[in-house]
Short mmCIF file of C-alpha atoms (C1' of nucleotides) in Angstrom, two decimals:
data_model
loop_
_atom_site.label_atom_id
_atom_site.label_comp_id
_atom_site.label_asym_id
_atom_site.label_seq_id
_atom_site.Cartn_x
_atom_site.Cartn_y
_atom_site.Cartn_z
CA MET U 1000 0.05 22.45 18.47
CA LYS U 1001 2.37 19.49 18.87
CA GLU U 1002 0.57 16.39 17.66
CA ASN U 1003 3.26 13.78 17.81
CA ALA U 1004 3.51 10.27 16.47
CA VAL U 1005 0.41 9.86 14.34
CA PRO U 1006 0.17 6.14 13.55
CA GLU U 1007 1.22 5.22 10.03
CA ALA U 1008 -2.10 3.45 9.58
CA VAL U 1009 -3.98 6.69 10.17
CA ILE U 1010 -1.91 8.60 7.61
CA LYS U 1011 -2.62 5.97 4.99
CA ARG U 1012 -6.33 6.56 5.45
CA LEU U 1013 -6.23 10.37 5.25
CA PRO U 1014 -6.28 10.61 1.44
CA ARG U 1015 -9.41 8.50 1.41
CA TYR U 1016 -11.14 10.80 3.88
CA TYR U 1017 -10.07 13.70 1.75
CA ARG U 1018 -11.49 12.23 -1.43
CA TYR U 1019 -14.88 11.39 0.04
CA LEU U 1020 -15.17 14.72 1.80
CA ASP U 1021 -14.53 16.36 -1.56
CA GLU U 1022 -17.40 14.35 -3.02
CA LEU U 1023 -19.68 15.40 -0.16
CA LEU U 1024 -18.76 19.03 -0.70
CA GLN U 1025 -19.64 18.72 -4.35
CA LYS U 1026 -23.04 17.41 -3.32
CA ASN U 1027 -23.43 20.41 -1.02
CA ILE U 1028 -23.52 18.26 2.07
CA ASN U 1029 -21.94 20.25 4.85
CA ARG U 1030 -22.56 18.14 7.89
CA ILE U 1031 -21.73 14.48 8.47
CA SER U 1032 -21.57 12.07 11.40
CA SER U 1033 -18.95 9.40 11.91
CA GLY U 1034 -21.72 6.87 11.34
CA LYS U 1035 -22.56 8.21 7.89
CA LEU U 1036 -18.89 8.54 7.01
CA SER U 1037 -18.50 4.93 8.03
CA GLU U 1038 -21.11 3.78 5.51
CA LEU U 1039 -19.41 5.81 2.84
CA LEU U 1040 -15.78 4.93 3.47
CA GLY U 1041 -16.02 1.45 4.87
CA PHE U 1042 -14.08 2.32 8.02
CA THR U 1043 -15.86 1.81 11.35
CA ALA U 1044 -17.39 4.87 12.98
CA SER U 1045 -15.20 4.22 15.98
CA GLN U 1046 -12.09 4.19 13.87
CA ILE U 1047 -13.09 7.41 12.16
CA ARG U 1048 -13.56 9.23 15.45
CA GLN U 1049 -10.29 7.80 16.71
CA ASP U 1050 -8.46 8.81 13.53
CA LEU U 1051 -9.74 12.35 13.48
CA ASN U 1052 -8.96 12.81 17.13
CA CYS U 1053 -5.27 12.25 16.46
CA PHE U 1054 -5.25 15.80 15.14
CA GLY U 1055 -7.63 17.43 17.58
CA GLY U 1056 -11.34 17.66 18.22
CA PHE U 1057 -12.74 18.44 14.80
CA GLY U 1058 -16.28 17.39 15.65
CA GLN U 1059 -19.05 18.54 17.89
CA GLN U 1060 -21.07 16.27 20.16
CA GLY U 1061 -24.62 15.81 19.05
CA TYR U 1062 -23.90 17.35 15.67
CA GLY U 1063 -21.09 15.56 13.89
CA TYR U 1064 -18.45 17.09 11.66
CA ASN U 1065 -18.53 20.08 9.37
CA VAL U 1066 -17.56 18.74 5.97
CA GLU U 1067 -15.79 21.79 4.64
CA MET U 1068 -13.82 22.39 7.80
CA LEU U 1069 -12.79 18.75 7.97
CA TYR U 1070 -11.82 18.77 4.30
CA LYS U 1071 -9.62 21.80 4.78
CA LYS U 1072 -8.05 20.47 7.96
CA ILE U 1073 -7.15 17.16 6.38
CA GLY U 1074 -5.83 18.96 3.31
CA ALA U 1075 -3.60 21.04 5.56
CA ILE U 1076 -2.40 17.99 7.46
CA LEU U 1077 -1.49 16.36 4.15
CA GLY U 1078 0.39 19.50 3.14
CA LEU U 1079 -1.83 20.15 0.13
CA ASP U 1080 -1.83 23.87 0.88
CA CYS U 1081 1.95 24.07 0.67
CA GLY U 1082 1.91 24.45 -3.11
CA TYR U 1083 4.58 21.81 -3.60
CA LYS U 1084 6.41 21.95 -6.92
CA ALA U 1085 7.36 18.70 -8.60
CA ILE U 1086 9.67 17.66 -11.39
CA ILE U 1087 9.43 14.47 -13.41
CA ILE U 1088 12.62 12.60 -14.24
CA GLY U 1089 12.09 10.33 -17.23
CA ALA U 1090 9.77 11.34 -20.07
CA GLY U 1091 8.62 7.89 -21.13
CA TYR U 1092 4.96 6.92 -21.24
CA LEU U 1093 4.72 6.89 -17.47
CA GLY U 1094 6.35 10.29 -17.20
CA HIS U 1095 3.89 11.52 -19.82
CA ALA U 1096 0.98 10.07 -17.92
CA LEU U 1097 2.01 11.85 -14.74
CA ALA U 1098 2.64 15.12 -16.55
CA CYS U 1099 -0.78 15.05 -18.18
CA TYR U 1100 -2.83 13.89 -15.21
CA GLY U 1101 -4.93 16.77 -13.93
CA GLY U 1102 -5.70 15.28 -10.54
CA PHE U 1103 -2.45 16.37 -8.96
CA LYS U 1104 -3.00 20.00 -9.81
CA LYS U 1105 -6.40 19.75 -8.22
CA ARG U 1106 -4.71 18.68 -5.00
CA GLY U 1107 -2.31 21.57 -4.94
CA PHE U 1108 0.72 20.08 -6.66
CA SER U 1109 2.27 21.61 -9.74
CA VAL U 1110 4.64 19.96 -12.18
CA ILE U 1111 7.21 22.55 -13.16
CA GLY U 1112 9.63 20.51 -15.23
CA ILE U 1113 10.23 17.21 -16.97
CA PHE U 1114 13.64 15.79 -17.83
CA ASP U 1115 15.16 13.05 -19.92
CA ILE U 1116 18.54 12.07 -21.31
CA ASN U 1117 17.25 10.93 -24.69
CA SER U 1118 18.10 13.62 -27.25
CA GLU U 1119 15.18 12.55 -29.43
CA ILE U 1120 12.73 13.38 -26.65
CA ILE U 1121 14.41 16.51 -25.32
CA GLY U 1122 12.65 19.58 -26.67
CA THR U 1123 9.32 17.85 -27.34
CA GLU U 1124 6.24 19.28 -25.68
CA ILE U 1125 4.07 17.60 -23.10
CA GLY U 1126 1.02 19.66 -22.18
CA ASP U 1127 2.45 23.05 -21.31
CA LEU U 1128 5.89 21.68 -20.51
CA THR U 1129 8.91 21.10 -22.72
CA VAL U 1130 11.16 18.14 -22.02
CA SER U 1131 14.50 19.40 -20.73
CA ASP U 1132 17.92 17.82 -20.87
CA TYR U 1133 18.69 16.02 -17.63
CA SER U 1134 22.20 17.43 -17.74
CA ASP U 1135 20.65 20.83 -17.01
CA ILE U 1136 19.01 19.57 -13.84
CA ASP U 1137 21.40 21.24 -11.38
CA SER U 1138 20.82 24.79 -12.47
CA PHE U 1139 17.10 24.12 -12.73
CA ILE U 1140 16.95 22.91 -9.15
CA ASP U 1141 19.05 25.85 -7.94
CA GLU U 1142 16.69 28.29 -9.63
CA LYS U 1143 13.28 26.73 -9.20
CA ARG U 1144 13.71 24.79 -5.96
CA PRO U 1145 11.30 21.94 -6.65
CA ASP U 1146 10.07 20.02 -3.60
CA ILE U 1147 9.28 16.65 -5.09
CA ALA U 1148 10.93 14.55 -7.78
CA MET U 1149 8.89 11.90 -9.56
CA LEU U 1150 11.20 9.16 -10.79
CA THR U 1151 10.07 7.29 -13.87
CA VAL U 1152 13.43 6.02 -15.00
CA PRO U 1153 14.80 2.51 -15.57
CA LYS U 1154 15.59 0.73 -12.32
CA THR U 1155 19.30 0.56 -13.15
CA ALA U 1156 19.50 4.35 -13.20
CA ALA U 1157 17.16 5.06 -10.30
CA ASN U 1158 19.51 5.00 -7.34
CA ASP U 1159 22.22 7.19 -8.87
CA ILE U 1160 19.67 9.75 -9.94
CA ALA U 1161 18.00 9.66 -6.54
CA VAL U 1162 21.31 10.23 -4.79
CA HIS U 1163 22.11 13.12 -7.09
CA LEU U 1164 18.75 14.79 -6.61
CA THR U 1165 18.84 14.49 -2.84
CA ASP U 1166 22.40 15.83 -2.82
CA LYS U 1167 20.95 18.82 -4.60
CA GLY U 1168 18.49 19.26 -1.76
CA ILE U 1169 15.32 17.50 -2.88
CA LYS U 1170 13.62 16.00 0.13
CA ALA U 1171 10.81 13.95 -1.39
CA LEU U 1172 10.97 11.25 -4.04
CA TRP U 1173 8.06 9.51 -5.68
CA ASN U 1174 9.78 6.45 -7.01
CA PHE U 1175 8.24 4.39 -9.81
CA ALA U 1176 11.40 2.42 -10.55
CA TYR U 1177 11.30 -1.18 -9.39
CA ALA U 1178 14.23 -0.76 -7.04
CA ASP U 1179 14.73 0.29 -3.44
CA LEU U 1180 16.61 3.52 -3.04
CA SER U 1181 19.38 3.97 -0.47
CA LEU U 1182 19.08 7.48 0.80
CA PRO U 1183 19.62 9.51 3.97
CA ASP U 1184 16.61 9.23 6.22
CA ASP U 1185 15.79 12.91 6.10
CA VAL U 1186 14.46 12.18 2.61
CA ALA U 1187 10.89 10.99 2.19
CA VAL U 1188 10.54 8.20 -0.34
CA GLU U 1189 7.25 6.83 -1.55
CA ASN U 1190 7.63 3.76 -3.72
CA VAL U 1191 5.09 2.80 -6.34
CA HIS U 1192 6.14 -0.74 -7.08
CA LEU U 1193 3.61 -1.66 -9.73
CA SER U 1194 4.92 -5.18 -10.11
CA ASP U 1195 4.30 -5.79 -6.42
CA SER U 1196 0.78 -4.54 -6.83
CA LEU U 1197 0.11 -6.82 -9.79
CA MET U 1198 1.56 -9.82 -7.96
CA ASN U 1199 -0.72 -9.06 -5.06
CA LEU U 1200 -3.69 -9.16 -7.40
CA SER U 1201 -2.38 -12.36 -8.90
CA TYR U 1202 -2.16 -13.95 -5.46
CA ARG U 1203 -5.74 -13.09 -4.66
CA LEU U 1204 -7.00 -14.33 -8.01
CA THR U 1205 -5.15 -17.59 -7.50
CA ASP U 1206 -6.32 -17.87 -3.91
CA MET U 1207 -9.95 -17.36 -4.93
CA LYS U 1208 -9.71 -20.03 -7.58
CA THR U 1209 -8.32 -22.63 -5.20
CA LYS U 1210 -10.93 -21.78 -2.60
CA GLY U 1211 -13.61 -22.13 -5.26
CA GLU U 1212 -12.36 -25.60 -6.06
CA THR U 1213 -12.26 -26.69 -2.44
CA LYS U 1214 -15.81 -25.56 -1.79
CA MET L 640 -2.24 -28.96 1.38
CA LYS L 641 -4.78 -26.65 2.96
CA GLU L 642 -3.00 -23.54 4.19
CA ASN L 643 -5.83 -21.35 5.24
CA ALA L 644 -6.04 -17.69 6.15
CA VAL L 645 -2.61 -16.33 5.37
CA PRO L 646 -2.45 -12.88 6.96
CA GLU L 647 -2.83 -9.98 4.55
CA ALA L 648 0.39 -8.52 5.91
CA VAL L 649 2.32 -11.60 4.84
CA ILE L 650 0.93 -11.50 1.30
CA LYS L 651 1.98 -7.91 0.92
CA ARG L 652 5.54 -8.89 1.69
CA LEU L 653 5.75 -11.82 -0.73
CA PRO L 654 6.57 -9.77 -3.85
CA ARG L 655 9.49 -8.26 -2.02
CA TYR L 656 10.84 -11.69 -1.09
CA TYR L 657 10.40 -12.71 -4.68
CA ARG L 658 12.32 -9.75 -6.03
CA TYR L 659 15.29 -10.15 -3.71
CA LEU L 660 15.46 -13.90 -4.22
CA ASP L 661 15.60 -13.20 -7.95
CA GLU L 662 18.56 -10.90 -7.35
CA LEU L 663 20.29 -13.57 -5.27
CA LEU L 664 19.74 -16.13 -8.01
CA GLN L 665 21.31 -13.80 -10.51
CA LYS L 666 24.34 -13.58 -8.27
CA ASN L 667 24.46 -17.38 -8.15
CA ILE L 668 23.81 -17.47 -4.45
CA ASN L 669 21.83 -20.59 -3.75
CA ARG L 670 21.68 -20.71 0.01
CA ILE L 671 20.53 -18.07 2.47
CA SER L 672 19.64 -17.83 6.12
CA SER L 673 16.79 -15.81 7.58
CA GLY L 674 19.47 -13.62 9.18
CA LYS L 675 21.04 -12.73 5.85
CA LEU L 676 17.65 -12.22 4.25
CA SER L 677 16.85 -9.90 7.10
CA GLU L 678 19.83 -7.65 6.31
CA LEU L 679 18.82 -7.62 2.67
CA LEU L 680 15.08 -7.02 2.97
CA GLY L 681 14.83 -5.08 6.18
CA PHE L 682 12.35 -7.49 7.75
CA THR L 683 13.40 -9.15 11.01
CA ALA L 684 14.74 -12.69 10.79
CA SER L 685 11.98 -13.78 13.09
CA GLN L 686 9.36 -12.33 10.82
CA ILE L 687 10.88 -13.96 7.78
CA ARG L 688 10.80 -17.40 9.38
CA GLN L 689 7.26 -16.78 10.56
CA ASP L 690 6.17 -15.60 7.12
CA LEU L 691 7.65 -18.50 5.23
CA ASN L 692 6.20 -20.95 7.66
CA CYS L 693 2.70 -19.88 6.75
CA PHE L 694 3.17 -21.95 3.62
CA GLY L 695 5.12 -24.87 5.05
CA GLY L 696 8.63 -25.68 6.14
CA PHE L 697 10.74 -24.39 3.29
CA GLY L 698 13.97 -24.28 5.25
CA GLN L 699 16.30 -26.69 6.91
CA GLN L 700 17.66 -26.34 10.40
CA GLY L 701 21.35 -25.54 10.54
CA TYR L 702 21.41 -24.74 6.83
CA GLY L 703 18.89 -22.08 5.92
CA TYR L 704 16.86 -21.82 2.75
CA ASN L 705 17.58 -22.89 -0.78
CA VAL L 706 17.21 -19.74 -2.84
CA GLU L 707 15.97 -21.31 -6.05
CA MET L 708 13.45 -23.52 -4.30
CA LEU L 709 12.16 -20.63 -2.25
CA TYR L 710 11.95 -18.41 -5.32
CA LYS L 711 9.89 -20.99 -7.17
CA LYS L 712 7.65 -21.69 -4.20
CA ILE L 713 6.85 -18.03 -3.67
CA GLY L 714 6.29 -17.59 -7.38
CA ALA L 715 3.80 -20.44 -7.29
CA ILE L 716 2.04 -19.02 -4.23
CA LEU L 717 1.69 -15.71 -6.06
CA GLY L 718 0.27 -17.51 -9.08
CA LEU L 719 3.08 -16.41 -11.37
CA ASP L 720 3.18 -19.85 -12.97
CA CYS L 721 -0.47 -19.63 -14.01
CA GLY L 722 0.34 -17.73 -17.18
CA TYR L 723 -2.33 -15.15 -16.54
CA LYS L 724 -3.47 -13.20 -19.58
CA ALA L 725 -4.26 -9.53 -19.20
CA ILE L 726 -6.04 -6.90 -21.22
CA ILE L 727 -5.63 -3.16 -20.90
CA ILE L 728 -8.69 -0.96 -21.08
CA GLY L 729 -7.72 2.59 -21.98
CA ALA L 730 -4.84 3.28 -24.35
CA GLY L 731 -3.72 6.61 -22.92
CA TYR L 732 -0.20 7.23 -21.70
CA LEU L 733 -0.70 5.04 -18.68
CA GLY L 734 -2.11 2.21 -20.80
CA HIS L 735 0.86 2.62 -23.09
CA ALA L 736 3.25 2.47 -20.17
CA LEU L 737 1.74 -0.76 -18.91
CA ALA L 738 1.69 -2.28 -22.39
CA CYS L 739 5.35 -1.49 -22.93
CA TYR L 740 6.68 -2.42 -19.53
CA GLY L 741 8.69 -5.64 -19.81
CA GLY L 742 8.68 -6.50 -16.12
CA PHE L 743 5.24 -8.07 -16.16
CA LYS L 744 6.19 -10.55 -18.87
CA LYS L 745 9.18 -11.52 -16.79
CA ARG L 746 6.83 -12.41 -13.96
CA GLY L 747 4.64 -14.63 -16.08
CA PHE L 748 1.93 -12.21 -17.16
CA SER L 749 1.12 -11.53 -20.79
CA VAL L 750 -0.81 -8.62 -22.19
CA ILE L 751 -2.97 -9.98 -24.99
CA GLY L 752 -5.05 -6.95 -25.90
CA ILE L 753 -5.51 -3.23 -25.45
CA PHE L 754 -8.76 -1.38 -25.97
CA ASP L 755 -10.01 2.16 -26.29
CA ILE L 756 -13.10 4.00 -27.49
CA ASN L 757 -11.25 6.84 -29.21
CA SER L 758 -11.39 6.22 -32.96
CA GLU L 759 -8.18 8.16 -33.45
CA ILE L 760 -6.30 5.71 -31.28
CA ILE L 761 -7.99 2.51 -32.41
CA GLY L 762 -5.80 0.71 -34.92
CA THR L 763 -2.53 2.26 -33.78
CA GLU L 764 0.25 -0.06 -32.72
CA ILE L 765 1.76 -0.35 -29.26
CA GLY L 766 4.68 -2.73 -29.16
CA ASP L 767 3.35 -5.91 -30.74
CA LEU L 768 -0.28 -5.04 -29.98
CA THR L 769 -2.83 -3.09 -31.98
CA VAL L 770 -5.36 -0.96 -30.13
CA SER L 771 -8.81 -2.52 -30.54
CA ASP L 772 -12.22 -0.93 -30.39
CA TYR L 773 -13.71 -1.32 -26.94
CA SER L 774 -17.04 -2.17 -28.55
CA ASP L 775 -15.45 -5.46 -29.67
CA ILE L 776 -14.57 -6.39 -26.11
CA ASP L 777 -17.28 -9.04 -25.64
CA SER L 778 -16.27 -11.31 -28.47
CA PHE L 779 -12.62 -10.85 -27.54
CA ILE L 780 -13.26 -11.99 -23.99
CA ASP L 781 -15.34 -14.94 -25.18
CA GLU L 782 -12.56 -16.05 -27.48
CA LYS L 783 -9.42 -15.26 -25.56
CA ARG L 784 -10.60 -15.59 -21.96
CA PRO L 785 -8.29 -13.04 -20.35
CA ASP L 786 -7.83 -13.35 -16.58
CA ILE L 787 -6.97 -9.81 -15.62
CA ALA L 788 -8.19 -6.42 -16.82
CA MET L 789 -6.02 -3.38 -16.25
CA LEU L 790 -8.21 -0.30 -16.07
CA THR L 791 -6.60 2.94 -17.16
CA VAL L 792 -9.76 4.87 -17.97
CA PRO L 793 -11.22 8.12 -16.62
CA LYS L 794 -12.75 7.70 -13.19
CA THR L 795 -16.22 8.56 -14.47
CA ALA L 796 -16.16 5.54 -16.77
CA ALA L 797 -14.41 3.11 -14.46
CA ASN L 798 -17.29 1.56 -12.56
CA ASP L 799 -19.49 0.88 -15.58
CA ILE L 800 -16.62 -0.72 -17.42
CA ALA L 801 -15.67 -2.75 -14.38
CA VAL L 802 -19.21 -4.03 -13.99
CA HIS L 803 -19.36 -4.96 -17.66
CA LEU L 804 -16.05 -6.81 -17.58
CA THR L 805 -16.90 -8.77 -14.47
CA ASP L 806 -20.29 -9.64 -15.95
CA LYS L 807 -18.34 -11.11 -18.81
CA GLY L 808 -16.44 -13.28 -16.36
CA ILE L 809 -13.27 -11.40 -15.58
CA LYS L 810 -12.29 -12.06 -11.99
CA ALA L 811 -9.39 -9.71 -11.43
CA LEU L 812 -9.18 -5.96 -11.95
CA TRP L 813 -6.13 -3.79 -11.64
CA ASN L 814 -7.75 -0.43 -11.21
CA PHE L 815 -5.82 2.78 -11.90
CA ALA L 816 -8.90 5.00 -11.95
CA TYR L 817 -9.26 7.22 -8.90
CA ALA L 818 -12.56 5.69 -7.88
CA ASP L 819 -13.69 2.76 -5.78
CA LEU L 820 -15.41 0.04 -7.73
CA SER L 821 -18.60 -1.63 -6.53
CA LEU L 822 -18.33 -5.25 -7.55
CA PRO L 823 -19.35 -8.70 -6.34
CA ASP L 824 -16.86 -10.00 -3.83
CA ASP L 825 -15.80 -12.95 -5.93
CA VAL L 826 -13.86 -10.39 -7.97
CA ALA L 827 -10.36 -9.42 -6.89
CA VAL L 828 -9.71 -5.70 -7.17
CA GLU L 829 -6.34 -4.10 -6.67
CA ASN L 830 -6.47 -0.33 -6.64
CA VAL L 831 -3.53 1.83 -7.61
CA HIS L 832 -4.66 5.18 -6.33
CA LEU L 833 -1.71 7.31 -7.36
CA SER L 834 -3.14 10.47 -5.85
CA ASP L 835 -3.30 8.74 -2.47
CA SER L 836 0.30 7.75 -2.82
CA LEU L 837 1.39 11.27 -3.67
CA MET L 838 -0.59 12.72 -0.77
CA ASN L 839 1.11 10.26 1.53
CA LEU L 840 4.49 11.52 0.33
CA SER L 841 3.28 15.07 0.77
CA TYR L 842 2.29 14.33 4.36
CA ARG L 843 5.70 12.94 5.19
CA LEU L 844 7.50 15.82 3.53
CA THR L 845 5.38 18.28 5.49
CA ASP L 846 5.81 16.32 8.70
CA MET L 847 9.59 16.25 8.31
CA LYS L 848 9.70 19.98 7.76
CA THR L 849 7.70 20.77 10.88
CA LYS L 850 9.82 18.38 12.93
CA GLY L 851 12.93 20.05 11.58
CA GLU L 852 11.61 23.42 12.77
CA THR L 853 10.72 22.16 16.22
CA LYS L 854 14.13 20.64 16.81
"C1'" DT E 294 29.77 -34.40 17.61
"C1'" DA E 295 29.39 -29.22 17.65
"C1'" DG E 296 27.60 -25.28 15.32
"C1'" DA E 297 24.14 -23.21 12.88
"C1'" DT E 298 19.71 -22.18 11.95
"C1'" DT E 299 15.08 -23.41 11.52
"C1'" DG E 300 10.14 -24.06 13.26
"C1'" DT E 301 7.24 -22.79 16.79
"C1'" DT E 302 5.56 -21.12 21.08
"C1'" DA E 303 5.15 -17.26 24.21
"C1'" DA E 304 5.53 -12.20 25.06
"C1'" DT E 305 5.06 -7.74 23.31
"C1'" DC E 306 3.43 -4.26 20.73
"C1'" DG E 307 0.21 -1.62 18.01
"C1'" DA E 308 -4.09 -1.05 15.84
"C1'" DT E 309 -9.04 -1.81 15.80
"C1'" DT E 310 -13.38 -2.17 17.96
"C1'" DA E 311 -16.66 -1.58 21.70
"C1'" DA E 312 -18.61 1.04 25.25
"C1'" DC E 313 -20.09 4.98 27.48
"C1'" DA E 314 -19.73 9.33 29.89
"C1'" DA E 315 -19.41 14.11 28.35
"C1'" DT E 316 -21.74 17.60 25.95
"C1'" DC E 317 -23.68 20.07 22.19
"C1'" DT B 705 -34.97 19.20 28.05
"C1'" DA B 706 -34.22 15.00 25.11
"C1'" DG B 707 -31.71 13.14 21.35
"C1'" DA B 708 -27.69 12.70 18.93
"C1'" DT B 709 -23.11 12.10 18.48
"C1'" DT B 710 -18.58 13.05 19.82
"C1'" DG B 711 -14.15 12.23 22.55
"C1'" DT B 712 -11.92 8.92 25.13
"C1'" DT B 713 -11.04 4.93 27.84
"C1'" DA B 714 -11.01 -0.04 28.07
"C1'" DA B 715 -11.20 -4.58 25.68
"C1'" DT B 716 -10.10 -7.18 21.79
"C1'" DC B 717 -7.75 -8.55 18.03
"C1'" DG B 718 -3.88 -9.27 15.00
"C1'" DA B 719 0.80 -8.74 13.83
"C1'" DT B 720 5.59 -8.44 15.25
"C1'" DT B 721 9.37 -9.74 18.04
"C1'" DA B 722 11.85 -12.64 21.27
"C1'" DA B 723 13.23 -16.95 22.87
"C1'" DC B 724 14.49 -21.54 22.61
"C1'" DA B 725 13.92 -26.44 21.83
"C1'" DA B 726 14.27 -29.36 17.75
"C1'" DT B 727 17.25 -30.92 14.32
"C1'" DC B 728 20.02 -30.82 10.28
#
DNA sequence: TAGATTGTTAATCGATTAACAATC
DNA sequence: TAGATTGTTAATCGATTAACAATC
């Protein structure tokens, strides 16, 4: 029952397993070997067996893996069956996009509130949510106990808000602000630094061009 | 002049260097040692020296690094001085968010067009751009020669659009659709799979909770 | 010159791949 | 049983860290 110290690299791959297993399920494929998964995912068969074995023997020699069982197991490992409730802080375009995206719901997350400080936005409707005043956040958290806060606020405001939310007991932050948050380490922070991602793309584009010239 | 095979891990760290060097510049700090950078960035001093040396000797023994010079060098390595032009395909909330975000401009990118197929959206204004009809994309590309396409379209449409754009000569795709694109390998693709990111956060939250119980 | 700090080599660590015995 | 495919150990590879001579 105690599966300690799963390598970070393995965790990063789990969502990808989950997505492709979902696709297999939808095609009514209920059995798969590490070799076939390898073709599909682009990981080596060896790596796949190694990865899955971090969590226990999910397969069967001579047979392979049961797709549905594997899908459920990985979902459970990822915590997708916990029914985590999320709030969005910042109702700009990005906040809107997150509120409207259906894919999260499909993976077991629910967005139960969206907040802003702009009085022109407060009260407007986004899907089935109404934008609330951020100054009401404390009582909301006390009542509804959200698990995850999605931060789509300007980077200057991000750290103060993050500190406040974690003081109120929120243990997971999905941070879209282009800033690093300073928080106690019993808080999970996942940064989505879009500028970093774009610069990475830019590097590779530039690198390809120079290699093309050299050739 | 030929600095081959820079490790992927180093590239991933470059945007972070760039961001913190920018902050140092804004504080008028123009000299920094790997030790100080280490405190700031959370990389080890050793790693920082190793990283920077992939591109040549930017520092000076007994002195450290010149912040402005380093900032410019890293910017150049990332291709930020190339003045890359981008188009956004998909003018939903996410497309809007990207179009309105000022941070890309600051890093040398310009968004020169935004496209959609929804006739209700076509013609509306987003910042200083007007949403164009995606069916006009070919002539636009021929005329304006954008370098990067940002894909914020439904996952079912993503691959076809990606293939079309790369056929038209676009060599870099920033893909926000939750799908993997099948493209020739002279095309740079950077995926932003937000669901993966959220599941990663979910894993860590879940993992923390179980560890808390065990303790 | 003496002190500081890089550039660079060597040692360590972790992750990936290969191989194969176990077993369904 | 024979064939397939896992679970797992060992080998390889790459990335990080430590150490220190070079040198500003």
